[in-house]
Tab-separated table of C-alpha atoms in Angstrom:
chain	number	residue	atom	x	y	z
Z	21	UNK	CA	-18.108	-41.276	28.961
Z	22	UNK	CA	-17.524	-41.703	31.442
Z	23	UNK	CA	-8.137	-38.709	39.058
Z	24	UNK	CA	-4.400	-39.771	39.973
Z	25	UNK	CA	-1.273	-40.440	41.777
Z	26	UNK	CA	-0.905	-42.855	44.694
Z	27	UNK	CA	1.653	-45.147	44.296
Z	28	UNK	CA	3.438	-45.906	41.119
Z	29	UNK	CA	0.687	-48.819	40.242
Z	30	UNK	CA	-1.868	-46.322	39.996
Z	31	UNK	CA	0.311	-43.204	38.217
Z	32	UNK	CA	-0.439	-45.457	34.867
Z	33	UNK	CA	-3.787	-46.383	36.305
Z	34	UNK	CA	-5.326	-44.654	32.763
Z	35	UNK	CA	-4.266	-42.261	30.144
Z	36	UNK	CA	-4.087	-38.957	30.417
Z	37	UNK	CA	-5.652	-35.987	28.251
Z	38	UNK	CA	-2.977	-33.591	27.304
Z	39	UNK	CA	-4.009	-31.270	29.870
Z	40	UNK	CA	-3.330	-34.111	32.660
Z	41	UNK	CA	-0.824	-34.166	35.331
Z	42	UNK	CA	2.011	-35.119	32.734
Z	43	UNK	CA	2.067	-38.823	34.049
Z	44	UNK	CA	2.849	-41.210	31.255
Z	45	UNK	CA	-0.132	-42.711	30.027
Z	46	UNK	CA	-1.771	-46.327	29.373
Z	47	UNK	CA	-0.491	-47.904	26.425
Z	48	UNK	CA	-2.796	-50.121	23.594
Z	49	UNK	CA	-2.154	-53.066	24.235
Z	50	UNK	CA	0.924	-54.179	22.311
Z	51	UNK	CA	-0.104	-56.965	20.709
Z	52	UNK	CA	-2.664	-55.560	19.133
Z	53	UNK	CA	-2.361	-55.267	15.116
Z	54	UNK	CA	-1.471	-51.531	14.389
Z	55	UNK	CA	-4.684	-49.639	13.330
Z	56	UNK	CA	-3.485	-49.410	10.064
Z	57	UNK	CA	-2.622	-52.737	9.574
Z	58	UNK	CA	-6.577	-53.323	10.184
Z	59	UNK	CA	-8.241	-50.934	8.481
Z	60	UNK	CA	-6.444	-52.230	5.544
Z	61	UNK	CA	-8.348	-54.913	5.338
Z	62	UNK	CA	-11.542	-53.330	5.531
Z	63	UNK	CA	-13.275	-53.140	1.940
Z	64	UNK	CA	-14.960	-50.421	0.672
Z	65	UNK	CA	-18.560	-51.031	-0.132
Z	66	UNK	CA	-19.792	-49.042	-3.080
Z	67	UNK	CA	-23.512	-48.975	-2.714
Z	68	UNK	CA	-23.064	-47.786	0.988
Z	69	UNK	CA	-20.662	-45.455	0.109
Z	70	UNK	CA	-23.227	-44.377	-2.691
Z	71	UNK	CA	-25.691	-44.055	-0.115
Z	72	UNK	CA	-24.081	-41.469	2.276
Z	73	UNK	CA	-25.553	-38.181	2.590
Z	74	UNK	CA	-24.330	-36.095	-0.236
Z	75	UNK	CA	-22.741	-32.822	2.158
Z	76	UNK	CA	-20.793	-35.613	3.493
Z	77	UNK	CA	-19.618	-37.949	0.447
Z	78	UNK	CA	-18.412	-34.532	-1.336
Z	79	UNK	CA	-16.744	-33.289	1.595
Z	80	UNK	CA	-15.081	-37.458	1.647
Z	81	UNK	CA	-14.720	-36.881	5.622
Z	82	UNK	CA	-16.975	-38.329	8.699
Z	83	UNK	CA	-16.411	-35.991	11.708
Z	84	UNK	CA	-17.089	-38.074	14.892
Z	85	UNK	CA	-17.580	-36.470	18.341
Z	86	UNK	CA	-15.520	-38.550	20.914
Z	87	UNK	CA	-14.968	-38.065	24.479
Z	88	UNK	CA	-11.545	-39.219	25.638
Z	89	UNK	CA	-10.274	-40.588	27.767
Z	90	UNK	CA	-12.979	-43.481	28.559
Z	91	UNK	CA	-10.962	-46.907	28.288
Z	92	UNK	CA	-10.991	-48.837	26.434
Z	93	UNK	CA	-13.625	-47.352	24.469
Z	94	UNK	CA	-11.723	-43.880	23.508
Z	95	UNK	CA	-8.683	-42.641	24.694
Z	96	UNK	CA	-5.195	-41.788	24.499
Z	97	UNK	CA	-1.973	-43.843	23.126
Z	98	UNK	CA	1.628	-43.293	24.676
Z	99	UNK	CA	1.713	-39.898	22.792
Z	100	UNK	CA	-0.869	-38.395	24.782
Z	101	UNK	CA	-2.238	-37.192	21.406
Z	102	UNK	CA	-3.425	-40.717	19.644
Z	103	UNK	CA	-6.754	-41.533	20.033
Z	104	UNK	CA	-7.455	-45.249	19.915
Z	105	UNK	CA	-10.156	-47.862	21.766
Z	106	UNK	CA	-13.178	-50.020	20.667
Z	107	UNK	CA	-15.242	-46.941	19.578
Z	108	UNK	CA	-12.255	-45.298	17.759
Z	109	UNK	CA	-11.557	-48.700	15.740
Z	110	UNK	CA	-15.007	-49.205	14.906
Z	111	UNK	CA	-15.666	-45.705	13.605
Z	112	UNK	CA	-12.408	-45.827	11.864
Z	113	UNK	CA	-13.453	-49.476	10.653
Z	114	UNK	CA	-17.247	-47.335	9.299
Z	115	UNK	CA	-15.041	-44.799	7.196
Z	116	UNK	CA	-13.630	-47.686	5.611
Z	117	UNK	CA	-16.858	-49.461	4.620
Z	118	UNK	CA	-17.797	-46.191	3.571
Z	119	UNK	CA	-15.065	-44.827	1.414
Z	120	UNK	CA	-14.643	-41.648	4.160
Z	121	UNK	CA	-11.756	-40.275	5.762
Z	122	UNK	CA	-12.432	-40.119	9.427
Z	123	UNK	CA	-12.317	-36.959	11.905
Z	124	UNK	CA	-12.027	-37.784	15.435
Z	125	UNK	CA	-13.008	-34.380	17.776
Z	126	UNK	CA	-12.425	-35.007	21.542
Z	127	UNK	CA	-14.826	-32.784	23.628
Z	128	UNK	CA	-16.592	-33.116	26.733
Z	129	UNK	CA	-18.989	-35.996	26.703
Z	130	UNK	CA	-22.461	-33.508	27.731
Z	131	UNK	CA	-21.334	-31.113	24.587
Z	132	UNK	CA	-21.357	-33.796	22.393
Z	133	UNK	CA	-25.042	-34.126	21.847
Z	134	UNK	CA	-25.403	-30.290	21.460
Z	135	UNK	CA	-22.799	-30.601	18.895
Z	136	UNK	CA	-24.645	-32.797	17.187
Z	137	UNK	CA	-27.332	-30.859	16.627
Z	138	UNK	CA	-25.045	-27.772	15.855
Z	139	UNK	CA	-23.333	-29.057	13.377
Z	140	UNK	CA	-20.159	-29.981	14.542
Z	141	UNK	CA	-19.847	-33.344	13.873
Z	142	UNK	CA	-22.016	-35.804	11.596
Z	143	UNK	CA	-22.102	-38.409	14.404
Z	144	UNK	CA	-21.204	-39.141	17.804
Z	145	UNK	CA	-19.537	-42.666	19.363
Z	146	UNK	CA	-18.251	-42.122	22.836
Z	147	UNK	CA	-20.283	-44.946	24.665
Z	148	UNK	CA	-23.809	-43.249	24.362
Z	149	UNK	CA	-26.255	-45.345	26.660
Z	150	UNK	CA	-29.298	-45.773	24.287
Z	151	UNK	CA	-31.727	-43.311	26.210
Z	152	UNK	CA	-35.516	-42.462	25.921
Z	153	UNK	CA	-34.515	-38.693	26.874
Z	154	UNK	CA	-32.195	-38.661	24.221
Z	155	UNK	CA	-34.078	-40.331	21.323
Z	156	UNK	CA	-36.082	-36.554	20.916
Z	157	UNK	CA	-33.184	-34.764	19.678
Z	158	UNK	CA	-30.701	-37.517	18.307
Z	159	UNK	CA	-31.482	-41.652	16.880
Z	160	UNK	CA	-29.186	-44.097	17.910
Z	161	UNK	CA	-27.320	-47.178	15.858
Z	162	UNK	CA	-26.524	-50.147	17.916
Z	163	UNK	CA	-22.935	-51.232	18.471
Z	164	UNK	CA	-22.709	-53.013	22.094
Z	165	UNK	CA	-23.572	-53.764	24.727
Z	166	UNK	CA	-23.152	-51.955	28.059
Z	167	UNK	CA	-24.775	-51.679	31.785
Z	168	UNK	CA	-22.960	-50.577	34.369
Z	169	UNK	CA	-20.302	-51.096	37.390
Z	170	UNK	CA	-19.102	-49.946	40.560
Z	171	UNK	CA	-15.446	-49.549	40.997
Z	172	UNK	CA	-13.862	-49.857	44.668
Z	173	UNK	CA	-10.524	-50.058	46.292
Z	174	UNK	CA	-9.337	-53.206	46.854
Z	175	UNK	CA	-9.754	-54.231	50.662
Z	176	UNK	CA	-11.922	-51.139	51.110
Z	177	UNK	CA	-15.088	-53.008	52.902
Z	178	UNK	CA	-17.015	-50.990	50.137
Z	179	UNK	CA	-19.555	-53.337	48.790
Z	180	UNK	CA	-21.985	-51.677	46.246
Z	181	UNK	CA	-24.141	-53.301	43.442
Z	182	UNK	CA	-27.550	-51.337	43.333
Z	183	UNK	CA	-28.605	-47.275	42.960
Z	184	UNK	CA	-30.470	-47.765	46.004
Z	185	UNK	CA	-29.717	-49.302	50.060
Z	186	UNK	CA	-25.436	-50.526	48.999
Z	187	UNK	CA	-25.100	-46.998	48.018
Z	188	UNK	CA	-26.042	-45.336	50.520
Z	189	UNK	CA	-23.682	-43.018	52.641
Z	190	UNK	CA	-21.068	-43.289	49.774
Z	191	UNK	CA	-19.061	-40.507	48.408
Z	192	UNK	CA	-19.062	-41.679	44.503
Z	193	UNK	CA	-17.180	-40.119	41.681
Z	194	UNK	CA	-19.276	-40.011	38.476
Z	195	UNK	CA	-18.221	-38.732	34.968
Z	196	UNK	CA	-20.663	-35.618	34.863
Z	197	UNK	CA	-23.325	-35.797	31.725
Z	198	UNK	CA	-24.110	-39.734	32.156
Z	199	UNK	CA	-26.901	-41.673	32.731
Z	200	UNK	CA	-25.092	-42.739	36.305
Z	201	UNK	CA	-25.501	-39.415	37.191
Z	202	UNK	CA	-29.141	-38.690	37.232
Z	203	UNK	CA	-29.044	-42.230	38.738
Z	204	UNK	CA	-27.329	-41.276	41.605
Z	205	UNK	CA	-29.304	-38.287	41.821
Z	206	UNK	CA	-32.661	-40.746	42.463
Z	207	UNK	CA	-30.860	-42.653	44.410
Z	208	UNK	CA	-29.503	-39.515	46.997
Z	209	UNK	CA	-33.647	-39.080	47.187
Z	210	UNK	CA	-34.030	-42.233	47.734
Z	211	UNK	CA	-31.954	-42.651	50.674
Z	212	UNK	CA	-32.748	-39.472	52.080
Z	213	UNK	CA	-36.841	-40.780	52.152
Z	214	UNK	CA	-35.737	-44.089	53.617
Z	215	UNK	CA	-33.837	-41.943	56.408
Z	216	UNK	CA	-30.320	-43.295	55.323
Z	217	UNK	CA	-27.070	-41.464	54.724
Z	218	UNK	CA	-27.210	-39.114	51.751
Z	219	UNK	CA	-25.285	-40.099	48.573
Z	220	UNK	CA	-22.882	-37.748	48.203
Z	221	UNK	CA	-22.349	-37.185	44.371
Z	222	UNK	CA	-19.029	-35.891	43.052
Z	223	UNK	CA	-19.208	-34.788	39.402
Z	224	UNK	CA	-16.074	-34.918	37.632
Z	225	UNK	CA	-15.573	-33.908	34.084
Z	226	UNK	CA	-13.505	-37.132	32.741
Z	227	UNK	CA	-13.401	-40.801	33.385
Z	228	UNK	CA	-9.385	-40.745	34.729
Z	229	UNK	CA	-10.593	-37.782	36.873
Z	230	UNK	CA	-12.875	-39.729	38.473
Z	231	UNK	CA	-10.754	-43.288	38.880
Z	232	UNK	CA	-7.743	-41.235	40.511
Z	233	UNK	CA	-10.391	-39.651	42.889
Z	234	UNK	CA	-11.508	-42.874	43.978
Z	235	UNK	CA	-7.501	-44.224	43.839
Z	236	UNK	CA	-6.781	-40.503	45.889
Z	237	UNK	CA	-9.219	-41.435	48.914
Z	238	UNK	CA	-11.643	-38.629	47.744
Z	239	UNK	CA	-13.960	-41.006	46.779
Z	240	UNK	CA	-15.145	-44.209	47.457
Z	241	UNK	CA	-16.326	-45.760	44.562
Z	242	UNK	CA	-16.726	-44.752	40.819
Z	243	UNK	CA	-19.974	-45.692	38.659
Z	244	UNK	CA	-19.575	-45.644	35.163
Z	245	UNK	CA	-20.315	-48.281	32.196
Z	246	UNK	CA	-19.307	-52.022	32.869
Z	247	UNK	CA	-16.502	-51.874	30.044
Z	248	UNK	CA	-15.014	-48.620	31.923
Z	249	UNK	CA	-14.209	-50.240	35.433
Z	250	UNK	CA	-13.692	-53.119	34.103
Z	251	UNK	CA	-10.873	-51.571	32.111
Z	252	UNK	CA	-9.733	-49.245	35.203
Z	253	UNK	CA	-9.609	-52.332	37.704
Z	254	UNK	CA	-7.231	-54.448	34.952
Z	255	UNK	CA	-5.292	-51.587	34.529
Z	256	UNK	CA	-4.470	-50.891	38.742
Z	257	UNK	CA	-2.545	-54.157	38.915
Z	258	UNK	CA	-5.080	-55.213	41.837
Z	259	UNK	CA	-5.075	-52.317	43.720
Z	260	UNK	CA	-8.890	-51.351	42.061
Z	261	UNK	CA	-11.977	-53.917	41.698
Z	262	UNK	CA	-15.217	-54.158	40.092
Z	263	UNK	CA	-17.383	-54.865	43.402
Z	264	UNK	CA	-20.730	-55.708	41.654
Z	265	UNK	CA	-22.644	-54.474	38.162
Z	266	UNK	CA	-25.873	-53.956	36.604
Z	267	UNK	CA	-27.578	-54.347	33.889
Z	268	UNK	CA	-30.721	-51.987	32.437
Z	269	UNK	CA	-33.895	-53.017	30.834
Z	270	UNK	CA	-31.869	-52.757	27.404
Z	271	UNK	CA	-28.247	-52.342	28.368
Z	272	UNK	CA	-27.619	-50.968	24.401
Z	273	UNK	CA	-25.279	-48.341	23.926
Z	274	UNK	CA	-25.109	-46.664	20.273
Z	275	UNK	CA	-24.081	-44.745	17.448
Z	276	UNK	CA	-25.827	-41.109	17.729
Z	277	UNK	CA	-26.688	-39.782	14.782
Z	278	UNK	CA	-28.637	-35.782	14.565
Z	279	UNK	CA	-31.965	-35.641	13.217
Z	280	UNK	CA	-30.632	-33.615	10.354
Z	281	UNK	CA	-28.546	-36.732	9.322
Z	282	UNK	CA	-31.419	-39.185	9.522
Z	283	UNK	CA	-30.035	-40.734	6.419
Z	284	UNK	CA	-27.153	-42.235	7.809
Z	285	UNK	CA	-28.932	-44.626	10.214
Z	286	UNK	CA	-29.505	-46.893	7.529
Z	287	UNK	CA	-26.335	-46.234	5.998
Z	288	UNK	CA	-24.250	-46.738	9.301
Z	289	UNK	CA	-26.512	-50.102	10.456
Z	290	UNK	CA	-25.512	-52.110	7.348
Z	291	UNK	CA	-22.279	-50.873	7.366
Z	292	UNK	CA	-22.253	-52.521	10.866
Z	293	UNK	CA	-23.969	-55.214	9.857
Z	294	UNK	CA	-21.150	-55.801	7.162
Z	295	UNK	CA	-18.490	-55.594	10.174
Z	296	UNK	CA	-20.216	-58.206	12.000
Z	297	UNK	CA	-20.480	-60.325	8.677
Z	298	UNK	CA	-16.875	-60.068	8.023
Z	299	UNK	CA	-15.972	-61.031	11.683
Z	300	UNK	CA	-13.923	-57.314	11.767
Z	301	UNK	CA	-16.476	-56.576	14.854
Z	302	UNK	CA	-15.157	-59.350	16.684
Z	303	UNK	CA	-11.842	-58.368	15.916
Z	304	UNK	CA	-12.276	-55.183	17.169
Z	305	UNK	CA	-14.158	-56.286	20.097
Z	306	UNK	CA	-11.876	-58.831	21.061
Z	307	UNK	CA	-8.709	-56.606	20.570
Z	308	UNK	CA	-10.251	-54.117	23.254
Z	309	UNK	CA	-11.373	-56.965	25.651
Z	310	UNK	CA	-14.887	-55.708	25.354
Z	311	UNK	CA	-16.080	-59.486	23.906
Z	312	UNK	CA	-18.714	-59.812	26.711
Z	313	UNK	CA	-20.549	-56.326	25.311
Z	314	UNK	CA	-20.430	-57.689	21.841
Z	315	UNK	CA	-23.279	-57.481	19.547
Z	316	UNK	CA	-25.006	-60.428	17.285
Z	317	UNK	CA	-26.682	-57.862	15.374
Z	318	UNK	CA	-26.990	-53.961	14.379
Z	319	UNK	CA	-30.154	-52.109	15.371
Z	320	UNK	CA	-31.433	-48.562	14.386
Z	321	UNK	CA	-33.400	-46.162	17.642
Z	322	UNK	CA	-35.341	-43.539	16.581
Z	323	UNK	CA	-38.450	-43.369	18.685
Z	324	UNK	CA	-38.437	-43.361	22.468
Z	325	UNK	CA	-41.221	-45.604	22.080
Z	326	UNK	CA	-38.794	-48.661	21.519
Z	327	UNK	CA	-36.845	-48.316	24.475
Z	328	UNK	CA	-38.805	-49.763	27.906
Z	329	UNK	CA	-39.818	-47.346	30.149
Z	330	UNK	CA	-38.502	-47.038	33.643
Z	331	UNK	CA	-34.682	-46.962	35.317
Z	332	UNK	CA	-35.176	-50.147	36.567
Z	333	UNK	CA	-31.827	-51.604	36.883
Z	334	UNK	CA	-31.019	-55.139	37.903
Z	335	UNK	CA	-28.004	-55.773	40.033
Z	336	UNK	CA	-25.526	-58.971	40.109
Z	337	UNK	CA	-24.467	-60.450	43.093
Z	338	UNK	CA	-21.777	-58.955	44.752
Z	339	UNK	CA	-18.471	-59.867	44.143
Z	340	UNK	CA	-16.767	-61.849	47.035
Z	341	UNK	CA	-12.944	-61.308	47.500
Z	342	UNK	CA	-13.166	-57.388	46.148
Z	343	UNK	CA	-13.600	-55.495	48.916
């Protein structure tokens, strides 16, 4: 879901889309086992792979909807072209399970939904918060855990944790089409009513985007999944923190899978559930240093009635020595 050029640090603060500035970009980490190399490993289950939708198992390809870059869940190797992450590895790791060849598409993250129903792609992975809203048009398969963050300068005297009085007055960059974004939108209302400093809310269509306009001084903080700044602080070399995060009522992010290919939410649960088995989850999940949003188990969402009502979040303490 889901921005640069201060000093050299924070040129390689994240990768860059192909239509970026043309500053090199983030690398995988190098000691990670080649994608490949993994996948190899992976075994093909033949009653799953028996089980996938038939358009799909003729065709032998999975076209995923991704939106890149959003480290380290999807985005871009050294090439600028490679797409690679947690949710990359994992789908890759499904076609495997599955006997499929896998598509990646990179689009914005708010057309991916709308894709979805087009036609475009069979499924989506690009960190999808598991939503009530959008449980009417799309179900959702379980594969981590998420909540939220707020990413500062380091030294800045910014100190944020909540959608509601640390927020504020802020100027905050916010990958446009995200939960955080109708968030921010209560809270604005919210501190308007209370007769505090509007929260001004600056949309930006990608995650780097919005990282180098916090880095920049145009911003000053970013909101955006917990795995996201956690990613973007590691990667500034200290000059970026996480400040404080949240968690939600279910803090599940998901698989999204159209209506039209109900089918597959079986298919793709115990197809997770056979990751998990095989410990190539934790692998992945490990490899990507997203351990702490790792799943025990696979779930399907289909009706809104399963998620808890309300955008109740609940904020951590703040974290001393950041700003």
């Amino acid at each position: 879901m889901n921005n640069r050029i201060f000093v050299v640090a924070l040129v390689t603060l994240l990768p860059l889309t192909a239509c970026g500035t043309g500053a090199a970009p983030a690398a995988a980490p190098s000691a990670a086992p080649s994608a490949a190399a993994s996948a190899a490993a992976i075994a093909k289950d033949e009653k799953l792979a028996a089980a996938v939708p038939q358009e799909i198992r003729t065709r032998g390809t999975l076209v995923i909807g991704t939106n890149a870059p959003y480290a380290p869940l999807e985005f871009f190797a050294e090439d600028n072209k490679t797409l690679v992450g947690f949710d990359i590895d994992t789908g890759d790791a499904l076609g495997q399970v599955l006997g499929l060849k896998v598509e990646w598409k990179n689009t914005s993250f708010d057309n991916i939904i709308p894709g979805l129903e087009a036609g475009r792609y069979d499924i989506g992975i690009a960190g999808f918060g598991i939503e009530k809203d959008r449980l009417g048009v799309v179900g959702f398969v379980s594969n981590y855990l998420s909540g939220g963050g707020f990413l500062v300068k380091k030294g800045s005297g910014v100190k944020v944790n909540d959608f509601k009085d640390t927020i504020c007055g802020l100027r905050v960059g916010v990958q446009s089409g995200t939960t955080q974004v109708e968030r921010l939108e209560k809270a604005d209302a919210y501190c308007k009513g209370a007769g505090r400093q509007p929260v001004q809310i600056i949309r930006i269509p990608d995650q780097n985007q919005a990282v180098l306009t916090l880095s920049s001084g145009r911003a000053d903080v970013v909101t955006a999944d917990k795995p996201a700044v956690e990613w973007a602080a590691k990667q500034s070399e200290g000059a970026l923190c996480v400040t404080g995060t949240y968690r939600t009522p279910h803090s599940l992010s998901g698989i999204a899978v159209p209506k039209r290919n109900a089918a597959l939410n079986g298919v793709l649960q115990a197809a997770m559930t056979k990751l998990l088995q095989e410990g190539h989850y934790t692998r992945i999940a490990g490899k990507w240093g997203v351990v702490d949003g790792a799943i025990e188990k696979s779930e399907i969402f289909t009706d809104p009635g399963q998620v808890q009502d309300g955008d109740e979040i609940f904020p951590q303490p703040i974290k001393e020595g950041c700003a």
